[in-house]
Coordinates of C-alpha atoms and ligand atoms in Angstrom, one line a residue:
M1 CA -18.0 -33.0 7.2
K2 CA -18.5 -30.4 8.4
T3 CA -15.7 -28.4 8.5
L4 CA -14.1 -25.8 10.3
R5 CA -11.7 -23.6 7.7
L6 CA -9.6 -20.6 10.5
I7 CA -9.0 -17.6 8.7
L8 CA -5.4 -16.0 9.5
G9 CA -5.2 -12.4 9.5
D10 CA -2.9 -12.6 6.9
Q11 CA -5.0 -15.1 3.9
L12 CA -7.1 -12.5 3.6
C13 CA -8.2 -13.8 0.2
R14 CA -11.4 -15.6 -1.6
T15 CA -9.3 -18.3 -3.6
L16 CA -7.4 -19.2 -0.5
S17 CA -6.8 -23.1 -0.1
A18 CA -8.1 -22.9 2.7
L19 CA -12.3 -21.8 1.4
R20 CA -11.7 -24.1 -1.4
D21 CA -14.7 -26.8 -1.9
M22 CA -16.7 -24.8 1.0
D23 CA -20.0 -26.0 1.1
H24 CA -22.1 -23.2 2.2
T25 CA -24.8 -25.1 4.0
R26 CA -22.8 -27.0 6.7
D27 CA -19.0 -25.2 6.8
V28 CA -18.3 -22.6 9.6
V29 CA -15.6 -19.5 8.6
F30 CA -13.0 -19.1 11.8
M31 CA -11.3 -16.1 12.6
A32 CA -10.2 -14.4 15.7
E33 CA -8.5 -11.5 17.0
V34 CA -6.3 -12.6 19.6
H35 CA -4.2 -10.4 22.4
D36 CA -1.0 -13.0 21.5
E37 CA -0.5 -12.1 18.1
T38 CA -1.3 -8.3 19.2
T39 CA 1.3 -8.4 20.9
Y40 CA 4.4 -11.4 19.6
V41 CA 5.9 -7.8 18.8
R42 CA 5.3 -4.9 20.0
H43 CA 3.8 -4.1 16.1
H44 CA 2.6 -0.7 15.4
K45 CA -0.2 0.9 15.2
Q46 CA -0.8 1.3 11.5
K47 CA 0.4 -1.9 11.6
L48 CA -2.1 -3.5 13.9
V49 CA -5.0 -0.6 12.6
L50 CA -4.5 -2.3 8.6
V51 CA -4.4 -6.5 10.0
L52 CA -7.4 -5.8 12.4
S53 CA -9.9 -3.5 10.5
A54 CA -9.1 -5.9 7.0
M55 CA -9.7 -8.6 9.0
R56 CA -13.5 -7.1 9.9
H57 CA -13.9 -6.1 7.1
F58 CA -12.7 -9.7 5.2
A59 CA -15.1 -11.5 7.2
E60 CA -18.1 -8.9 5.7
S61 CA -17.5 -10.1 2.7
L62 CA -17.9 -13.2 3.4
R63 CA -20.9 -12.7 5.5
A64 CA -22.9 -11.1 1.7
E65 CA -21.8 -13.9 -0.1
G66 CA -23.3 -16.1 3.0
M67 CA -20.6 -17.7 4.1
H68 CA -22.0 -18.4 7.7
M69 CA -19.3 -17.1 9.9
D70 CA -17.6 -17.6 13.7
Y71 CA -16.1 -14.1 13.6
V72 CA -14.5 -12.9 18.1
Q73 CA -12.7 -9.3 18.5
L74 CA -9.9 -8.7 20.0
D75 CA -12.5 -7.2 23.0
D76 CA -15.5 -10.3 22.5
K77 CA -15.9 -11.4 26.6
G78 CA -14.2 -14.6 27.0
N79 CA -11.5 -13.4 24.0
S80 CA -8.7 -15.9 25.5
G81 CA -6.2 -14.2 23.4
S82 CA -4.9 -17.0 21.6
F83 CA -5.2 -18.8 18.7
T84 CA -6.2 -22.4 20.3
G85 CA -7.4 -20.7 23.2
E86 CA -9.7 -19.3 21.1
L87 CA -9.7 -22.0 18.8
G88 CA -11.0 -24.9 21.5
R89 CA -13.7 -22.4 22.0
A90 CA -15.0 -22.1 18.7
L91 CA -15.3 -26.2 18.7
S92 CA -17.1 -26.0 21.5
R93 CA -19.9 -23.8 19.8
H94 CA -19.6 -26.2 16.7
H95 CA -18.8 -29.8 16.7
V96 CA -17.5 -30.1 13.7
D97 CA -15.8 -33.1 12.2
R98 CA -12.5 -31.3 11.4
I99 CA -10.4 -27.9 10.8
V100 CA -9.5 -26.8 7.9
V101 CA -6.8 -24.4 7.7
T102 CA -3.8 -23.1 5.4
Q103 CA -0.5 -23.3 6.3
P104 CA 0.3 -20.2 8.3
G105 CA 3.2 -18.0 7.4
E106 CA 5.4 -17.9 10.1
W107 CA 7.3 -20.6 11.8
R108 CA 6.0 -19.6 14.5
V109 CA 2.5 -19.9 13.9
W110 CA 3.6 -24.1 12.7
E111 CA 4.5 -25.2 15.9
M112 CA 1.4 -24.4 17.1
M113 CA -1.1 -25.4 14.8
Q114 CA 0.8 -29.0 15.5
T115 CA -0.2 -29.8 18.9
W116 CA -3.7 -29.1 17.3
G117 CA -5.0 -32.8 16.1
E118 CA -4.5 -33.9 19.1
E119 CA -5.6 -31.4 22.0
F120 CA -8.9 -31.0 20.6
D121 CA -9.0 -34.6 19.7
T122 CA -10.7 -33.2 16.4
P123 CA -8.4 -34.1 12.4
V124 CA -6.5 -30.8 11.2
E125 CA -5.9 -31.0 7.7
F126 CA -3.0 -28.3 6.4
R127 CA -3.3 -27.4 2.7
E128 CA -0.4 -25.7 1.3
D129 CA -1.0 -21.6 1.0
D130 CA -0.7 -21.4 -3.2
R131 CA -0.6 -17.4 -2.9
F132 CA 2.9 -17.7 -3.8
L133 CA 4.2 -19.0 -8.2
C134 CA 6.8 -21.2 -6.4
S135 CA 5.6 -24.3 -3.7
Q136 CA 8.4 -24.7 -1.0
A137 CA 8.4 -27.9 -2.7
E138 CA 9.5 -26.5 -5.5
F139 CA 12.4 -24.8 -4.4
A140 CA 13.9 -27.8 -2.2
H141 CA 13.6 -29.6 -5.7
W142 CA 15.7 -26.2 -7.6
A143 CA 18.1 -25.6 -4.4
K144 CA 18.8 -28.9 -4.7
G145 CA 19.8 -28.9 -8.1
N146 CA 21.8 -26.1 -7.8
K147 CA 25.3 -25.4 -6.2
S148 CA 25.2 -21.4 -6.7
F149 CA 22.1 -21.0 -3.9
R150 CA 22.0 -17.1 -5.5
L151 CA 19.1 -15.5 -5.9
E152 CA 20.4 -14.2 -10.1
Y153 CA 19.5 -18.3 -10.5
F154 CA 16.3 -18.3 -8.8
Y155 CA 14.7 -15.9 -11.1
R156 CA 15.7 -17.0 -13.8
H157 CA 13.8 -20.1 -13.7
M158 CA 10.8 -18.3 -12.2
R159 CA 11.7 -16.5 -15.8
R160 CA 12.0 -19.5 -17.3
K161 CA 8.3 -21.3 -16.1
T162 CA 6.1 -18.6 -16.0
G163 CA 7.5 -17.2 -19.7
W164 CA 7.6 -13.8 -18.4
L165 CA 9.4 -10.7 -20.4
M166 CA 10.7 -14.0 -22.2
T167 CA 11.0 -14.4 -25.9
G168 CA 11.3 -18.3 -26.5
D169 CA 14.3 -19.4 -24.4
K170 CA 16.2 -15.5 -24.2
P171 CA 15.2 -12.4 -22.0
E172 CA 13.7 -10.0 -23.6
G173 CA 15.4 -7.7 -24.6
G174 CA 18.8 -9.5 -24.4
R175 CA 19.4 -9.4 -20.3
W176 CA 17.7 -10.9 -17.6
N177 CA 18.7 -8.1 -15.1
Y178 CA 18.5 -4.1 -15.5
D179 CA 19.3 -3.7 -11.7
E180 CA 22.8 -1.0 -13.0
E181 CA 20.0 1.3 -14.9
N182 CA 17.7 1.1 -11.8
R183 CA 20.8 3.0 -9.4
K184 CA 20.6 6.8 -10.7
K185 CA 19.5 9.9 -9.0
L186 CA 16.0 12.2 -9.0
P187 CA 16.7 15.3 -11.0
R188 CA 16.2 18.1 -8.9
N189 CA 12.7 19.7 -10.7
F190 CA 11.3 15.8 -10.1
Q191 CA 7.5 15.3 -10.4
T192 CA 6.4 13.6 -7.3
P193 CA 3.3 10.9 -8.9
P194 CA 0.5 12.0 -6.6
A195 CA -0.6 10.7 -2.5
R196 CA -2.8 7.5 -3.0
R197 CA -5.3 7.6 0.7
F198 CA -7.8 5.9 1.2
A199 CA -9.9 7.5 3.8
P200 CA -10.8 4.9 7.4
D201 CA -13.9 4.1 6.7
A202 CA -16.9 3.8 10.4
I203 CA -15.1 0.2 10.2
T204 CA -11.4 1.5 10.0
R205 CA -12.4 4.7 12.7
E206 CA -13.8 1.6 15.7
V207 CA -10.7 0.0 15.2
M208 CA -8.7 3.1 15.4
T209 CA -10.8 3.5 18.6
L210 CA -9.1 0.1 19.9
V211 CA -5.8 0.8 18.8
R212 CA -5.4 4.8 20.1
N213 CA -6.8 2.9 24.0
R214 CA -5.5 -0.7 24.0
F215 CA -1.8 -0.6 22.8
A216 CA -1.5 3.4 23.1
D217 CA 2.6 2.9 24.4
H218 CA 3.1 1.2 20.6
F219 CA 5.3 2.6 18.5
G220 CA 4.0 4.9 15.4
Q221 CA 1.8 7.9 14.4
L222 CA -1.5 5.9 14.3
E223 CA -4.1 9.1 13.1
S224 CA -2.2 9.1 9.5
F225 CA -3.9 6.1 8.8
D226 CA -4.5 5.1 5.3
W227 CA -3.3 2.5 4.2
A228 CA -6.5 0.3 1.7
V229 CA -7.8 -2.3 3.7
T230 CA -10.2 -3.9 1.7
R231 CA -9.3 -5.7 -1.7
E232 CA -11.0 -3.5 -3.9
D233 CA -9.4 -0.2 -2.3
A234 CA -6.1 -2.4 -3.2
L235 CA -6.7 -3.4 -6.5
Q236 CA -7.3 0.6 -7.0
A237 CA -4.2 1.2 -5.6
L238 CA -2.5 -1.3 -7.9
Q239 CA -3.9 0.4 -10.6
H240 CA -2.1 4.1 -9.2
F241 CA 1.5 2.4 -8.9
I242 CA 0.9 1.3 -12.6
T243 CA -0.5 4.3 -13.9
H244 CA 1.9 7.2 -11.9
C245 CA 4.9 5.2 -10.9
L246 CA 6.0 2.5 -12.3
P247 CA 6.8 3.5 -15.8
Q248 CA 9.2 5.9 -13.4
F249 CA 10.5 2.7 -11.3
G250 CA 12.8 1.5 -12.7
D251 CA 14.9 5.1 -12.6
Y252 CA 15.0 5.7 -9.2
Q253 CA 14.6 2.7 -7.6
D254 CA 17.1 3.5 -5.3
A255 CA 17.1 7.5 -5.2
M256 CA 16.5 8.3 -1.3
K257 CA 14.8 11.5 -0.8
T258 CA 13.8 14.1 2.7
G259 CA 9.9 14.0 3.2
Q260 CA 8.8 12.0 -0.2
D261 CA 8.6 8.9 1.8
F262 CA 6.8 7.1 -1.1
L263 CA 8.7 8.3 -4.8
F264 CA 8.0 5.6 -7.2
H265 CA 8.0 2.9 -5.4
S266 CA 4.0 0.6 -4.8
A267 CA 3.9 0.7 -1.8
L268 CA 2.1 -2.6 -2.4
S269 CA 3.8 -5.6 -0.2
P270 CA 1.2 -4.8 2.8
Y271 CA -1.8 -6.2 0.8
I272 CA -0.1 -8.7 -1.0
N273 CA 1.5 -9.9 2.3
I274 CA -2.5 -10.0 3.6
G275 CA -3.9 -12.0 0.8
L276 CA -5.7 -9.0 -0.4
L277 CA -3.9 -8.6 -3.4
N278 CA -2.2 -12.3 -5.1
P279 CA 1.6 -11.7 -6.5
Q280 CA 0.2 -12.5 -9.7
E281 CA -1.5 -10.2 -11.3
V282 CA 0.2 -7.6 -9.3
C283 CA 2.8 -9.0 -11.4
E284 CA 0.3 -9.4 -14.1
A285 CA -0.4 -6.0 -14.5
A286 CA 3.0 -4.3 -15.2
L287 CA 3.8 -7.1 -17.5
A288 CA 0.6 -6.0 -18.8
A289 CA 1.6 -1.7 -19.0
Y290 CA 4.6 -3.0 -20.5
H291 CA 3.4 -4.6 -23.2
Q292 CA 1.0 -1.4 -23.7
G293 CA 4.2 0.4 -24.2
L294 CA 3.4 2.5 -20.9
A295 CA 6.3 1.3 -19.3
P296 CA 9.2 0.6 -20.4
L297 CA 10.8 -2.4 -20.3
S298 CA 13.9 -1.9 -17.5
A299 CA 11.1 -0.2 -14.6
V300 CA 9.0 -3.9 -15.5
E301 CA 11.9 -6.4 -14.9
G302 CA 13.3 -4.2 -12.1
F303 CA 9.5 -4.8 -9.9
V304 CA 9.3 -7.7 -11.6
R305 CA 12.2 -9.7 -10.1
Q306 CA 10.9 -8.0 -6.6
I307 CA 7.7 -10.3 -7.1
L308 CA 8.8 -13.0 -8.9
G309 CA 12.6 -12.8 -7.5
W310 CA 12.8 -11.8 -3.5
R311 CA 10.1 -12.8 -2.9
E312 CA 9.7 -15.7 -3.6
Y313 CA 13.1 -16.9 -2.6
V314 CA 13.3 -15.1 1.2
R315 CA 10.4 -17.4 1.4
G316 CA 11.9 -20.4 0.2
V317 CA 15.3 -20.1 1.9
Y318 CA 12.8 -18.7 5.7
W319 CA 10.9 -22.4 5.0
M320 CA 14.4 -24.9 3.5
K321 CA 16.5 -23.4 7.0
M322 CA 14.1 -22.9 9.8
P323 CA 14.6 -22.8 12.4
D324 CA 17.6 -22.2 12.4
Y325 CA 18.6 -19.3 10.7
A326 CA 17.4 -18.2 13.0
R327 CA 19.3 -18.1 15.8
T328 CA 22.8 -17.7 13.2
N329 CA 24.8 -14.6 13.4
F330 CA 28.0 -15.0 11.8
L331 CA 29.4 -11.4 13.2
N332 CA 29.0 -11.9 16.7
A333 CA 27.1 -8.9 16.5
E334 CA 25.9 -8.6 20.1
R335 CA 25.1 -4.9 21.0
P336 CA 22.1 -3.7 22.2
L337 CA 20.0 -2.1 19.5
P338 CA 20.1 1.6 19.8
D339 CA 17.2 3.6 21.3
F340 CA 17.3 6.1 18.6
Y341 CA 16.1 3.8 16.4
W342 CA 12.7 3.7 18.6
T343 CA 12.9 7.8 19.6
G344 CA 14.3 9.4 16.2
E345 CA 16.6 11.4 18.5
T346 CA 19.8 11.5 16.7
D347 CA 21.7 14.3 14.6
M348 CA 22.2 11.1 11.6
K349 CA 19.6 13.0 9.3
C350 CA 19.6 10.1 7.4
L351 CA 18.8 8.3 9.8
R352 CA 16.6 10.3 11.6
E353 CA 14.9 11.0 8.4
V354 CA 14.0 6.8 7.7
V355 CA 12.9 7.1 11.9
E356 CA 10.7 9.5 11.3
A357 CA 9.2 8.2 8.3
T358 CA 8.7 4.2 9.5
R359 CA 6.9 6.4 12.2
R360 CA 4.8 8.3 10.3
N361 CA 3.4 5.5 7.9
A362 CA 5.3 1.9 8.8
Y363 CA 7.0 1.9 5.7
A364 CA 10.1 3.0 5.2
H365 CA 11.4 2.0 0.8
H366 CA 14.0 -0.8 0.3
I367 CA 16.9 1.1 0.2
Q368 CA 15.9 2.8 3.0
R369 CA 15.9 -0.3 5.0
L370 CA 19.1 -1.9 3.4
M371 CA 21.3 1.4 3.7
I372 CA 20.5 2.8 6.1
T373 CA 18.3 1.7 9.3
G374 CA 20.5 -1.9 8.9
N375 CA 23.0 -0.7 7.2
F376 CA 23.8 1.1 11.0
A377 CA 22.7 -2.2 12.2
L378 CA 26.3 -4.0 10.5
L379 CA 28.7 -1.9 11.2
T380 CA 27.5 -1.8 14.4
G381 CA 26.9 -4.8 15.2
V382 CA 23.6 -4.7 16.9
A383 CA 22.7 -8.3 18.2
P384 CA 20.5 -9.7 14.8
L385 CA 17.1 -11.0 17.7
Q386 CA 16.9 -6.8 18.8
V387 CA 17.4 -5.5 15.1
E388 CA 15.0 -7.9 13.3
E389 CA 12.3 -7.2 16.4
W390 CA 12.6 -3.6 15.4
Y391 CA 11.5 -4.8 12.2
L392 CA 9.2 -7.2 13.0
S393 CA 7.3 -4.6 14.8
V394 CA 7.8 -0.7 12.9
Y395 CA 6.0 -2.2 9.2
A396 CA 2.9 -2.5 7.9
D397 CA 4.1 -5.5 5.8
A398 CA 5.9 -7.6 8.6
F399 CA 6.1 -11.3 8.9
E400 CA 8.7 -13.0 9.5
W401 CA 8.9 -16.2 6.6
V402 CA 9.3 -12.0 4.6
E403 CA 10.6 -9.4 7.4
L404 CA 14.4 -12.7 8.9
P405 CA 15.7 -13.5 5.6
N406 CA 15.8 -9.7 4.2
T407 CA 17.1 -8.0 7.7
H408 CA 18.8 -11.6 8.7
G409 CA 20.4 -12.4 5.7
M410 CA 20.2 -8.9 3.1
A411 CA 21.2 -6.0 5.7
L412 CA 22.8 -9.0 8.5
H413 CA 24.8 -11.0 6.8
A414 CA 23.6 -13.2 10.2
D415 CA 23.2 -16.0 7.8
G416 CA 27.3 -16.4 6.4
G417 CA 26.3 -15.6 2.9
L418 CA 23.6 -17.7 2.4
L419 CA 21.3 -15.1 1.3
G420 CA 23.7 -12.5 -0.5
S421 CA 27.3 -13.0 -1.5
K422 CA 28.6 -10.0 0.2
P423 CA 27.5 -7.7 3.5
Y424 CA 25.9 -4.2 2.0
A425 CA 27.8 -2.0 4.2
S426 CA 28.4 0.9 3.2
S427 CA 30.1 4.2 3.7
G428 CA 28.1 8.1 3.8
A429 CA 29.9 8.1 -0.2
Y430 CA 26.5 5.6 -1.2
I431 CA 24.4 7.8 1.3
D432 CA 25.0 11.3 -0.1
R433 CA 24.8 9.8 -3.4
M434 CA 21.9 8.1 -3.6
S435 CA 19.6 10.8 -0.6
D436 CA 20.0 14.3 -0.1
Y437 CA 19.9 13.6 3.4
C438 CA 23.3 14.7 4.1
A439 CA 22.7 18.4 3.7
G440 CA 21.5 19.7 6.5
C441 CA 23.1 16.8 8.4
A442 CA 25.4 17.4 11.5
Y443 CA 28.4 15.4 10.0
D444 CA 29.9 16.1 6.8
P445 CA 29.5 12.7 4.2
K446 CA 33.2 13.6 2.7
T447 CA 35.1 14.4 6.1
K448 CA 36.8 11.3 7.2
L449 CA 38.1 11.4 10.6
G450 CA 37.0 14.4 13.8
T451 CA 33.7 15.2 14.7
E452 CA 33.0 16.9 11.6
A453 CA 33.3 13.0 10.5
C454 CA 30.7 11.2 8.6
P455 CA 29.6 8.2 11.7
F456 CA 29.4 6.2 8.4
N457 CA 32.3 6.3 7.2
Y458 CA 34.4 5.9 10.0
L459 CA 32.1 2.6 10.8
Y460 CA 32.6 0.9 8.2
W461 CA 36.5 0.5 8.2
Y462 CA 36.6 -0.2 11.7
F463 CA 33.5 -3.0 10.7
L464 CA 36.3 -4.5 8.1
I465 CA 38.8 -3.7 10.9
V466 CA 37.1 -6.2 12.6
N467 CA 35.3 -8.7 11.0
E468 CA 39.1 -8.8 9.2
A469 CA 39.0 -12.5 9.6
R470 CA 35.7 -13.7 8.8
L471 CA 35.3 -11.5 5.3
K472 CA 38.4 -11.3 4.4
P473 CA 38.4 -15.3 3.4
N474 CA 35.3 -14.1 0.9
P475 CA 36.2 -13.1 -2.6
R476 CA 33.6 -10.5 -3.5
M477 CA 35.3 -8.2 0.3
A478 CA 39.0 -8.7 -1.8
L479 CA 38.7 -4.9 -3.2
P480 CA 38.1 -3.6 1.4
Y481 CA 40.4 -5.7 1.9
R482 CA 43.0 -4.9 -0.6
L483 CA 43.7 -1.2 0.7
L484 CA 42.2 -1.6 3.5
A485 CA 45.7 -3.2 4.2
R486 CA 46.9 -0.2 2.4
M487 CA 46.2 1.9 5.1
A488 CA 48.4 3.8 7.3
A489 CA 48.8 2.2 10.6
N490 CA 48.2 5.7 12.8
R491 CA 45.0 5.7 10.3
R492 CA 43.9 2.2 11.4
Q493 CA 44.4 3.2 14.5
Q494 CA 42.6 7.0 14.6
I495 CA 40.0 5.4 12.7
T496 CA 39.6 2.1 16.2
R497 CA 40.0 5.3 17.7
Q498 CA 37.1 6.9 17.4
A499 CA 34.8 4.1 16.1
Q500 CA 35.5 2.9 19.5
E501 CA 34.8 6.1 20.9
F502 CA 31.3 6.3 18.7
L503 CA 30.1 3.2 20.0
A504 CA 30.9 3.5 23.3
R505 CA 27.8 6.7 22.9
L506 CA 25.6 4.7 20.7
Q507 CA 23.6 3.3 24.4
S508 CA 23.2 8.0 25.5
R509 CA 19.9 9.4 23.8
Y510 CA 21.6 11.6 21.7
L511 CA 24.2 11.8 18.5
Ligands
FAD601 P1 8.5 -2.2 -4.0 O1 8.9 -1.2 -3.9 O2 7.3 -1.0 -4.8 O3 8.3 -3.0 -5.2 C1 7.3 -4.3 -5.0 C2 7.2 -5.6 -4.1 O4 8.0 -6.8 -4.4 C3 6.8 -5.1 -2.8 O5 5.6 -4.3 -2.8 C4 7.6 -6.9 -2.4 O6 6.2 -7.5 -2.1 C5 7.9 -7.6 -3.3 N1 9.5 -7.5 -2.4 C6 10.6 -5.9 -2.8 N2 11.6 -7.0 -2.1 C7 11.9 -8.1 -1.6 C8 12.4 -7.8 -0.9 N3 14.0 -8.0 -0.7 N4 11.4 -9.3 -0.3 C9 10.4 -9.4 -0.7 N5 9.4 -9.1 -0.9 C10 10.0 -8.2 -2.6 N6 9.7 -7.1 2.8 C11 8.1 -7.0 3.1 O7 7.2 -7.4 2.6 N7 8.2 -8.0 4.2 C12 9.2 -7.1 4.7 O8 8.9 -7.5 6.6 C13 10.8 -6.6 4.8 N8 11.6 -7.4 6.1 C14 12.6 -6.8 5.3 C15 13.6 -5.9 5.8 C16 15.1 -5.6 6.1 C17 16.0 -5.2 6.1 C18 14.8 -5.0 4.2 C19 16.0 -4.1 3.7 C20 13.7 -6.1 3.7 C21 13.0 -5.8 3.0 N9 11.2 -6.0 3.0 C22 10.3 -5.9 3.7 C23 11.6 -5.8 1.8 C24 11.6 -4.5 1.4 O9 11.7 -3.3 1.6 C25 9.5 -4.3 0.6 O10 8.8 -5.4 0.7 C26 9.8 -2.4 0.4 O11 10.1 -1.7 0.8 C27 8.0 -2.8 0.5 O12 7.4 -1.7 0.2 P2 7.1 -1.5 -1.7 O13 5.7 -2.4 -1.8 O14 7.3 -0.3 -2.0 O15 7.5 -2.5 -2.7
DLZ602 C1 0.0 -9.8 12.4 C2 -1.8 -10.1 13.3 C3 -2.4 -9.4 13.5 C4 -1.6 -8.5 14.9 N1 -3.2 -9.6 14.7 C5 -4.1 -10.8 14.3 C6 -5.2 -10.9 14.3 O1 -5.6 -10.7 16.3 N2 -5.5 -12.4 14.3 C7 -4.9 -13.6 13.5 O2 -5.1 -14.2 13.1 N3 -4.3 -13.0 12.5 C8 -3.5 -11.7 13.4 N4 -2.2 -11.3 12.8 C9 -1.4 -12.2 11.5 C10 -1.2 -13.6 12.1 O3 0.2 -12.8 13.0 C11 -0.4 -14.1 10.9 O4 -1.1 -14.8 10.5 C12 0.4 -14.6 11.6 O5 1.1 -14.4 12.3 C13 0.9 -16.5 10.3 O6 1.8 -15.5 9.4
SF4_603 FE1 23.5 9.8 7.5 FE2 26.5 11.0 7.6 FE3 24.8 11.4 5.2 FE4 24.7 13.2 8.4 S1 26.7 12.6 6.6 S2 23.6 11.9 6.3 S3 24.4 10.5 9.2 S4 25.5 9.9 5.8

């Protein structure tokens, strides 16, 4: 049976289910660069280069194995610009008996694919994306049997299933979670790990030229592109992380420092998400470092929890709850996204630093995404769809199955608490504790009201005030609401006035 095997830009994995049982003599592997995928959001220029260059390198490697590749480039004559259009053209070139495709990562593409069987009068076989450690069916089964739909319980289920960091049926070291040890401040004289840089090769340089010419108006610096675009280089990045960063990953996971864009984070998410690395091998490399005494338990547990726990959990939530999930707006947030998310032009230094780092690298680490740009959007009530579009555009690792639950659920609480038991709202005190941003900011994190006051301070209380009816019943919000209840009426009025003035000016270019 002659088969056309479609590989998408985030499925660049030799062991992908769509490539199994390949008949090298008859089958065709089909990949297409299409306008629709490059523009469904205005992707950061580096994300475009990463995906397109990694696709081209992957196609080269399959060709070198002797596979029959049909690869359409973005600028090829006749490129229709859509997956459906390009698949139609490919079918007229190859006359196959069936199409095989691994389930895509995004609902949008999954919906599009449902029309293909009828449209092309050719059977389409959808295969599970088994690069994940938990299948959708297993997640749904777990969720059904558990009253508490929380990450912590899912994570324990996954630890037991894999046997990772387990001694019999007990967690290694006696605790499931070393989160509390992952919140240290950076010492003054800490040593930055050496940089990991992958110089662009000829293929990448060609794609950079394409992106420079065709997507000049997209956000982000292009020339600093230094991501790995092959599996070999991604494996080097993994090794670099294990050797230089993992031992201190746990301690400083929540820390932020001006000009230090990666700290001890792995920056492996783009590689895992597009298929250059497999989540299992990444966790196993960290576990091996622990068993060889090269990294402490708290660091390795913290790292494994992000992948075995959070990454699998958000993917489970996405596929279980879409498409309705994306439409919820628990806090009725409707404000437009401020311009400075794109320009970086604000005198709030924390926000400026994170937007600038995002522009430089198409990367920001978790706490920057959650507690700086996420927290600000939450406190100011920015419309979830606008915030989500921003996150989906600006990060090299952004694909909707992982971006949406993190933004909609974790950062914005727009799902009403399905993902996180309370909103991650915080005042300037948290940012001051975990970063050096406040030194050198136009505002003072210790001042609560007046022109010097850090906007996060009054916005935090105003957020509690305006959302009182929705949030006060949440038992995890009892303490902040007790504090609010004790607040003098005139102070409450002053906070409200200053927050409202600030919000009225939010769309002005420079705050
Ligand atoms: P590390 O800190 O080194 O963590 C190791 C790995 O764990 C990551 O590579 C990633 O694969 C996984 N991981 C860690 N946290 C999460 C999480 N919350 N959800 C899923 N996987 C996780 N991650 C994405 O991959 N794509 C996104 O589009 C994305 N959008 C986000 C949006 C918001 C608002 C927030 C708060 C988080 C988002 N995350 C997203 C999760 C997380 O911020 C990134 O995975 C992480 O910053 C990637 O950097 P790293 O590889 O250095 O991670
Ligand atoms: C992100 C992306 C981009 C920018 N371009 C392409 C492309 O031209 N061709 C392709 O196959 N995939 C691309 N991708 C990745 C897809 O958007 C991704 O595979 C789907 O969103 C499903 O997750
Ligand atoms: Fe951000 Fe406030 Fe600190 Fe300025 S003072 S950097 S606005 S937290």
